[in-house]
PDB file of C-alpha atoms in Angstrom:
ATOM      1  CA  GLN A   1       2.103 -19.640   1.379  1.00  0.00           C
ATOM      2  CA  VAL A   2       2.680 -15.949   0.838  1.00  0.00           C
ATOM      3  CA  GLU A   3       3.380 -13.743   3.816  1.00  0.00           C
ATOM      4  CA  LEU A   4       3.385  -9.952   3.668  1.00  0.00           C
ATOM      5  CA  VAL A   5       4.986  -7.969   6.464  1.00  0.00           C
ATOM      6  CA  GLU A   6       4.715  -4.203   6.711  1.00  0.00           C
ATOM      7  CA  SER A   7       7.134  -1.946   8.544  1.00  0.00           C
ATOM      8  CA  GLY A   8       8.010   1.712   8.873  1.00  0.00           C
ATOM      9  CA  GLY A   9       4.943   3.093  10.585  1.00  0.00           C
ATOM     10  CA  GLY A  10       5.117   5.495  13.474  1.00  0.00           C
ATOM     11  CA  LEU A  11       4.120   8.799  15.000  1.00  0.00           C
ATOM     12  CA  VAL A  12       5.002  11.879  12.968  1.00  0.00           C
ATOM     13  CA  GLN A  13       3.988  15.524  12.829  1.00  0.00           C
ATOM     14  CA  PRO A  14       1.948  17.140  10.049  1.00  0.00           C
ATOM     15  CA  GLY A  15       4.173  17.907   7.089  1.00  0.00           C
ATOM     16  CA  ASP A  16       6.629  15.125   7.867  1.00  0.00           C
ATOM     17  CA  SER A  17       7.544  12.213   5.642  1.00  0.00           C
ATOM     18  CA  LEU A  18       7.504   8.481   6.251  1.00  0.00           C
ATOM     19  CA  ARG A  19       8.381   5.441   4.169  1.00  0.00           C
ATOM     20  CA  LEU A  20       6.539   2.176   4.590  1.00  0.00           C
ATOM     21  CA  SER A  21       7.873  -1.160   3.417  1.00  0.00           C
ATOM     22  CA  CYS A  22       6.062  -4.385   2.628  1.00  0.00           C
ATOM     23  CA  ALA A  23       8.281  -7.430   2.360  1.00  0.00           C
ATOM     24  CA  ALA A  24       6.940 -10.635   0.851  1.00  0.00           C
ATOM     25  CA  SER A  25       8.099 -14.157   1.543  1.00  0.00           C
ATOM     26  CA  GLY A  26       7.071 -17.608   0.452  1.00  0.00           C
ATOM     27  CA  ARG A  27       6.855 -16.765  -3.233  1.00  0.00           C
ATOM     28  CA  THR A  28       8.382 -14.343  -5.688  1.00  0.00           C
ATOM     29  CA  LEU A  29       5.831 -11.620  -6.385  1.00  0.00           C
ATOM     30  CA  SER A  30       7.601  -9.858  -9.229  1.00  0.00           C
ATOM     31  CA  ASN A  31       4.658 -10.565 -11.555  1.00  0.00           C
ATOM     32  CA  TYR A  32       2.004  -9.693  -8.997  1.00  0.00           C
ATOM     33  CA  ALA A  33       0.020  -6.529  -8.612  1.00  0.00           C
ATOM     34  CA  ARG A  34       0.857  -4.948  -5.261  1.00  0.00           C
ATOM     35  CA  ALA A  35      -1.043  -2.295  -3.382  1.00  0.00           C
ATOM     36  CA  TRP A  36      -1.429  -0.267  -0.207  1.00  0.00           C
ATOM     37  CA  PHE A  37      -4.697   0.270   1.615  1.00  0.00           C
ATOM     38  CA  ARG A  38      -5.456   2.067   4.851  1.00  0.00           C
ATOM     39  CA  GLN A  39      -8.145   1.985   7.471  1.00  0.00           C
ATOM     40  CA  ALA A  40      -8.851   4.612  10.059  1.00  0.00           C
ATOM     41  CA  PRO A  41     -10.876   3.850  13.210  1.00  0.00           C
ATOM     42  CA  GLY A  42     -14.578   3.710  12.425  1.00  0.00           C
ATOM     43  CA  LYS A  43     -13.998   3.910   8.673  1.00  0.00           C
ATOM     44  CA  GLU A  44     -13.896   1.410   5.869  1.00  0.00           C
ATOM     45  CA  ARG A  45     -10.665   0.241   4.338  1.00  0.00           C
ATOM     46  CA  GLU A  46      -9.693   2.541   1.497  1.00  0.00           C
ATOM     47  CA  PHE A  47      -7.351   2.275  -1.442  1.00  0.00           C
ATOM     48  CA  VAL A  48      -4.128   4.286  -1.320  1.00  0.00           C
ATOM     49  CA  ALA A  49      -1.873   3.180  -4.174  1.00  0.00           C
ATOM     50  CA  ALA A  50      -1.101   0.263  -6.444  1.00  0.00           C
ATOM     51  CA  VAL A  51       1.719  -0.820  -8.686  1.00  0.00           C
ATOM     52  CA  ARG A  52       1.464  -3.254 -11.559  1.00  0.00           C
ATOM     53  CA  SER A  53       4.104  -5.808 -12.446  1.00  0.00           C
ATOM     54  CA  ASN A  54       5.303  -3.493 -15.234  1.00  0.00           C
ATOM     55  CA  GLY A  55       5.743  -0.628 -12.763  1.00  0.00           C
ATOM     56  CA  ALA A  56       2.659   1.358 -13.713  1.00  0.00           C
ATOM     57  CA  THR A  57       1.098   3.054 -10.710  1.00  0.00           C
ATOM     58  CA  ARG A  58      -2.301   4.241  -9.534  1.00  0.00           C
ATOM     59  CA  PHE A  59      -3.129   6.526  -6.625  1.00  0.00           C
ATOM     60  CA  ALA A  60      -6.144   7.619  -4.686  1.00  0.00           C
ATOM     61  CA  ASP A  61      -6.997  11.252  -5.336  1.00  0.00           C
ATOM     62  CA  SER A  62      -6.423  12.053  -1.668  1.00  0.00           C
ATOM     63  CA  VAL A  63      -2.722  11.140  -1.879  1.00  0.00           C
ATOM     64  CA  LYS A  64      -1.807  12.121  -5.434  1.00  0.00           C
ATOM     65  CA  GLY A  65       1.238  14.343  -5.505  1.00  0.00           C
ATOM     66  CA  ARG A  66       2.180  13.423  -1.940  1.00  0.00           C
ATOM     67  CA  PHE A  67       2.632   9.640  -1.972  1.00  0.00           C
ATOM     68  CA  THR A  68       4.619   7.437  -4.297  1.00  0.00           C
ATOM     69  CA  ILE A  69       4.635   3.657  -4.579  1.00  0.00           C
ATOM     70  CA  SER A  70       7.568   1.649  -5.839  1.00  0.00           C
ATOM     71  CA  ARG A  71       8.709  -1.943  -5.990  1.00  0.00           C
ATOM     72  CA  ASP A  72      12.048  -3.683  -5.700  1.00  0.00           C
ATOM     73  CA  ASN A  73      11.564  -7.107  -7.201  1.00  0.00           C
ATOM     74  CA  ALA A  74      15.029  -8.219  -6.167  1.00  0.00           C
ATOM     75  CA  LYS A  75      13.950  -7.728  -2.563  1.00  0.00           C
ATOM     76  CA  ASN A  76      10.363  -8.854  -3.145  1.00  0.00           C
ATOM     77  CA  THR A  77       9.362  -5.613  -1.474  1.00  0.00           C
ATOM     78  CA  ILE A  78       7.206  -2.604  -2.203  1.00  0.00           C
ATOM     79  CA  TYR A  79       7.431   0.823  -0.634  1.00  0.00           C
ATOM     80  CA  LEU A  80       5.094   3.686   0.058  1.00  0.00           C
ATOM     81  CA  GLN A  81       6.838   7.032   0.339  1.00  0.00           C
ATOM     82  CA  MET A  82       4.532   9.437   2.110  1.00  0.00           C
ATOM     83  CA  ASN A  83       5.327  13.152   2.068  1.00  0.00           C
ATOM     84  CA  ALA A  84       3.504  16.180   3.415  1.00  0.00           C
ATOM     85  CA  LEU A  85       1.570  13.993   5.810  1.00  0.00           C
ATOM     86  CA  LYS A  86      -1.715  15.249   7.206  1.00  0.00           C
ATOM     87  CA  ALA A  87      -3.767  14.289  10.230  1.00  0.00           C
ATOM     88  CA  ASP A  88      -6.267  12.688   7.828  1.00  0.00           C
ATOM     89  CA  ASP A  89      -3.557  10.217   6.787  1.00  0.00           C
ATOM     90  CA  THR A  90      -3.689   8.640  10.240  1.00  0.00           C
ATOM     91  CA  ALA A  91      -4.632   4.993   9.792  1.00  0.00           C
ATOM     92  CA  THR A  92      -3.416   1.444   9.778  1.00  0.00           C
ATOM     93  CA  TYR A  93      -1.694   0.848   6.471  1.00  0.00           C
ATOM     94  CA  SER A  94      -1.795  -2.624   4.961  1.00  0.00           C
ATOM     95  CA  CYS A  95      -0.196  -4.002   1.865  1.00  0.00           C
ATOM     96  CA  ALA A  96      -1.852  -6.435  -0.487  1.00  0.00           C
ATOM     97  CA  ALA A  97      -0.975  -8.573  -3.471  1.00  0.00           C
ATOM     98  CA  SER A  98      -2.771 -10.193  -6.340  1.00  0.00           C
ATOM     99  CA  GLN A  99      -1.518 -12.572  -8.987  1.00  0.00           C
ATOM    100  CA  ASN A 100      -3.462 -10.650 -11.619  1.00  0.00           C
ATOM    101  CA  TRP A 101      -4.106  -6.975 -12.193  1.00  0.00           C
ATOM    102  CA  ASN A 102      -7.771  -6.184 -11.770  1.00  0.00           C
ATOM    103  CA  VAL A 103      -9.322  -3.200 -13.514  1.00  0.00           C
ATOM    104  CA  GLN A 104     -11.038  -2.501 -10.196  1.00  0.00           C
ATOM    105  CA  TYR A 105      -7.674  -2.191  -8.517  1.00  0.00           C
ATOM    106  CA  TRP A 106      -9.129   0.116  -5.842  1.00  0.00           C
ATOM    107  CA  LEU A 107     -11.283  -2.622  -4.347  1.00  0.00           C
ATOM    108  CA  PRO A 108      -9.931  -4.723  -1.460  1.00  0.00           C
ATOM    109  CA  SER A 109     -11.631  -7.737  -3.011  1.00  0.00           C
ATOM    110  CA  SER A 110      -9.218  -7.499  -5.954  1.00  0.00           C
ATOM    111  CA  TYR A 111      -6.368  -8.711  -3.738  1.00  0.00           C
ATOM    112  CA  TYR A 112      -5.826 -12.141  -2.263  1.00  0.00           C
ATOM    113  CA  TYR A 113      -2.849 -11.714   0.044  1.00  0.00           C
ATOM    114  CA  TRP A 114      -2.752  -9.212   2.893  1.00  0.00           C
ATOM    115  CA  GLY A 115      -0.329  -8.094   5.541  1.00  0.00           C
ATOM    116  CA  GLN A 116      -1.219  -7.362   9.165  1.00  0.00           C
ATOM    117  CA  GLY A 117      -0.710  -3.630   8.865  1.00  0.00           C
ATOM    118  CA  THR A 118       1.426  -0.904  10.370  1.00  0.00           C
ATOM    119  CA  GLN A 119       0.107   2.102  12.246  1.00  0.00           C
ATOM    120  CA  VAL A 120       0.734   5.615  10.985  1.00  0.00           C
ATOM    121  CA  THR A 121      -0.253   8.461  13.267  1.00  0.00           C
ATOM    122  CA  VAL A 122       0.067  12.062  12.166  1.00  0.00           C
ATOM    123  CA  SER A 123      -0.348  14.438  15.063  1.00  0.00           C
ATOM    124  CA  SER A 124       1.153  17.594  16.459  1.00  0.00           C
TER     125      SER A 124
END
């Protein structure tokens, strides 16, 4: 049984930075595709970033140049470094994992394992 646990969320001001972590347990996910999604109140879950097992990354247009995703296989953990945060980034951020990379990596249905989420609020 794979468990994903996010941490690092919080309340920050516009322009600030925040780093989210997603630690996995129960299985080594070094060969898994890992991703971050977010969901704001009243909106659908949306793709943020993904990282393949070989380290290749993909980002939503809305976060390109501001967010980076990385993985530390030794720690079975992925990270989302978020810079220049905006009010529109306010959401619950969840991490996800899939045993295989799906060409439709931006779809939630491409991932099997999910964490519970961590809240990020950007407000002055």
